[in-house]
Structure formats: structure tokens, C-alpha cells
Coordinates of C-alpha atoms in Angstrom, one line a residue:
M15 CA 0.1 0.0 0.0
T16 CA 1.3 3.5 -1.2
K17 CA 1.0 6.5 1.0
P18 CA -1.1 9.1 -0.5
R19 CA 0.7 12.4 -1.5
I20 CA -0.3 15.6 0.2
R21 CA 0.3 18.5 -2.1
F22 CA 0.0 22.1 -1.3
P23 CA 0.6 23.8 -4.6
H24 CA -0.7 27.2 -3.3
L25 CA 1.8 27.1 -0.4
I26 CA 4.7 26.2 -2.8
A27 CA 3.7 29.0 -5.2
C28 CA 3.5 31.6 -2.7
L29 CA 6.8 30.6 -0.9
A30 CA 8.3 31.0 -4.6
A31 CA 6.9 34.3 -5.0
A32 CA 7.4 35.5 -1.4
T33 CA 10.2 38.0 -2.9
L34 CA 7.3 39.5 -5.0
G35 CA 5.0 40.4 -2.1
C36 CA 3.0 36.9 -1.8
A37 CA 3.5 36.8 1.8
T38 CA 2.5 40.5 2.6
A39 CA -0.7 40.8 0.5
P40 CA -3.0 39.1 2.8
T41 CA -2.2 41.6 5.8
R42 CA -2.4 44.5 3.6
T43 CA -5.9 43.2 2.5
A44 CA -7.0 42.2 6.1
E45 CA -6.0 46.0 7.1
R46 CA -8.1 47.4 4.0
D47 CA -11.1 45.4 5.2
L48 CA -11.0 46.4 8.7
R49 CA -10.6 49.9 7.6
R50 CA -14.0 49.8 6.2
C51 CA -15.1 50.0 9.6
D52 CA -13.5 53.2 10.5
D53 CA -16.5 55.6 9.2
P54 CA -19.3 53.8 10.8
Y55 CA -17.3 53.2 14.0
R56 CA -16.7 56.9 14.4
M57 CA -20.4 57.4 13.6
L58 CA -21.4 55.2 16.3
T59 CA -18.9 56.1 19.0
E60 CA -18.1 60.0 18.4
G61 CA -21.5 60.8 17.0
L62 CA -23.9 58.7 19.0
G63 CA -21.8 58.1 21.9
M64 CA -21.9 54.1 21.7
A65 CA -19.8 51.9 22.9
A66 CA -18.7 49.7 19.9
E67 CA -15.8 47.0 19.0
V68 CA -14.4 46.2 15.3
T69 CA -13.6 42.7 14.1
A70 CA -12.5 41.0 10.9
D71 CA -15.6 39.2 9.3
T72 CA -16.6 37.1 6.4
V73 CA -19.7 38.3 5.3
A74 CA -22.3 36.0 3.2
D75 CA -23.6 38.7 0.7
W76 CA -26.8 38.0 -0.2
R77 CA -27.1 41.1 -2.7
T78 CA -24.0 40.0 -4.5
H79 CA -24.1 36.3 -3.9
L80 CA -20.5 36.1 -2.8
S81 CA -18.6 35.3 0.5
L82 CA -16.9 38.8 1.0
P83 CA -14.2 39.5 3.5
G84 CA -14.9 42.5 5.6
C85 CA -15.3 43.7 9.2
R86 CA -18.2 44.0 11.8
I87 CA -18.9 46.5 14.4
T88 CA -20.9 45.2 17.6
A89 CA -22.3 48.3 19.3
A90 CA -24.3 49.3 22.3
G91 CA -26.0 52.6 23.1
S92 CA -29.5 54.1 24.1
I93 CA -31.9 56.6 23.0
A94 CA -34.4 58.8 24.7
D95 CA -37.8 57.2 25.4
A96 CA -40.0 57.0 22.3
S97 CA -41.7 54.5 20.3
E98 CA -39.9 51.7 18.7
T99 CA -40.4 53.1 15.3
E100 CA -39.3 56.6 16.1
Q101 CA -36.2 55.2 17.6
A102 CA -35.4 53.4 14.5
E103 CA -36.2 56.3 12.6
A104 CA -33.8 58.5 14.5
F105 CA -30.8 55.8 14.2
F106 CA -31.2 55.7 10.3
N107 CA -31.7 59.5 10.1
S108 CA -28.2 59.8 12.1
V109 CA -26.6 57.2 9.5
R110 CA -27.9 59.2 6.7
D111 CA -26.6 62.5 8.2
A112 CA -23.2 60.9 8.4
G113 CA -23.1 60.8 4.6
W114 CA -24.6 57.5 4.0
T115 CA -27.0 56.8 1.4
R116 CA -28.9 53.8 0.2
T117 CA -27.1 51.0 -2.0
P118 CA -28.5 50.4 -5.5
D119 CA -30.9 47.8 -5.6
P120 CA -30.2 47.2 -1.3
R121 CA -32.1 43.7 -1.0
D122 CA -32.1 44.5 2.9
M123 CA -35.1 44.4 5.0
P124 CA -36.7 48.1 4.4
N125 CA -39.7 47.4 6.6
E126 CA -37.7 46.2 9.5
S127 CA -34.6 47.4 11.5
A128 CA -31.8 46.7 8.9
I129 CA -31.1 48.7 6.1
R130 CA -28.0 48.4 3.6
F131 CA -26.0 51.8 3.1
R132 CA -22.9 53.1 1.0
L133 CA -20.1 55.4 1.5
N134 CA -17.3 55.9 -1.1
D135 CA -16.4 52.2 -1.9
T136 CA -17.9 50.6 1.1
D137 CA -21.4 48.9 1.9
C138 CA -22.9 48.5 5.2
F139 CA -25.5 46.4 6.5
F140 CA -26.8 48.4 9.6
N141 CA -28.9 46.0 12.1
R142 CA -30.4 47.8 15.0
Y143 CA -31.9 45.4 17.3
L144 CA -33.2 45.5 21.3
G145 CA -31.6 43.4 24.0
I146 CA -29.0 40.7 23.7
M147 CA -29.7 38.8 20.5
I148 CA -26.5 37.4 18.9
G149 CA -24.6 36.4 22.1
S150 CA -21.0 36.8 20.9
P151 CA -18.3 38.0 23.2
A152 CA -18.1 41.1 21.3
E153 CA -21.9 41.7 22.2
M154 CA -21.3 41.0 26.0
R155 CA -18.5 43.0 26.1
V156 CA -19.8 46.3 24.8
N157 CA -23.1 45.8 26.9
G158 CA -20.9 45.2 29.8
V159 CA -18.7 48.8 28.9
Y160 CA -21.7 50.8 27.8
Q161 CA -23.3 53.3 30.5
G162 CA -26.5 55.0 29.1
R163 CA -28.3 57.8 30.6
P164 CA -31.0 57.1 33.1
G165 CA -34.5 56.3 31.6
D166 CA -33.2 55.9 28.1
D167 CA -34.0 52.9 26.0
R168 CA -31.0 50.4 25.3
F169 CA -30.4 49.1 22.0
N170 CA -27.7 47.5 20.1
V171 CA -26.3 47.7 16.4
L172 CA -24.7 45.2 14.5
V173 CA -22.8 46.6 11.3
Q174 CA -21.2 44.3 8.6
C175 CA -19.3 46.4 6.2
V176 CA -17.7 44.7 2.6
E177 CA -16.5 46.6 -0.7
A178 CA -19.2 47.9 -2.9
L179 CA -19.8 45.7 -5.6
P180 CA -22.8 45.4 -8.4
A181 CA -25.8 43.5 -7.3
F182 CA -26.0 39.8 -8.6
P183 CA -28.4 40.3 -11.7

């Protein structure tokens, strides 16, 4: 019986091309993908006073039918007592006021609490929700850190950002 041969052609090609920058290309790409969250992070933290955390993410993008590298922001905040509809409207107006516009052919949930926006070459899906929903360590951390004003209603936001690409036909 012969042993099966295990081949790593991609590793060999990468090692052979290391002098051409193959070894550093993934790092630059990952940094660029994380930077996609810079603008929405500033909007959430500086503009809305939320506690937020940015992590790398791979987004299953139903708009393009691709799995895309990107970033994720998990945030916690609060807003003055108002109806759920008024609170959601105030949040999404803040996103628009920060310069974000609806993506063409958004394929989001327009009558719910999640809307897809674009700024420059980045698309971000903003999902506003109440309570602990995801259960991720990041969600637990930002909820533990955030100190809202007494009497305000707490809410969370999940933002997933990717490169702006045309929608799947």
C-alpha cells in the first residue's frame, strides 16, 4: 500500500513568490477590510456616544451572492424614550446625516430594523435591535462597557461592511 501524496501547490507558489510580496498581500488586504469600519465606528462612538468593537468578518452577501471579506462592528447604545418606530427612524436618520446613502438595489429589510447603506467604496448593513440577540463575546463586552443615561432605552447595533460591488442580476 502506498501512502497518499499531500500536495500544497498554493503554499509552494506563495513561497516561491515571497520576494514579490505574496507573503504580505493578505495582511494589506485584511487591514483594508478592517478600515472599512472606520467611518461607521466613528459615527457610532463619536456621533452617537455608543460603545463599539470592530472585528474582522466574512460576510455571506446575499446582494452579490458572494462570501466577502470585511469587518463587523458590534455596538451598544441608548436613546431617549420614544416608540420603537421613532427610535429606529432617529437611528437611521443619524446614519444618513453622516453621509451614508441607500445602496442601489439594496435587497435589505426595508420595513424592519436593518438597512444597507453605501459610503464611497464601502457597503455596510446596519442592523439595529433590542436586547442581547447575537450572544457573541463582542456583544457581551460592549453591553458591559456601555453606560447609558438613566431612563433611556438601550439598543444594540450590528454593522457588517464589505467592498461596494454590483448586485447579482
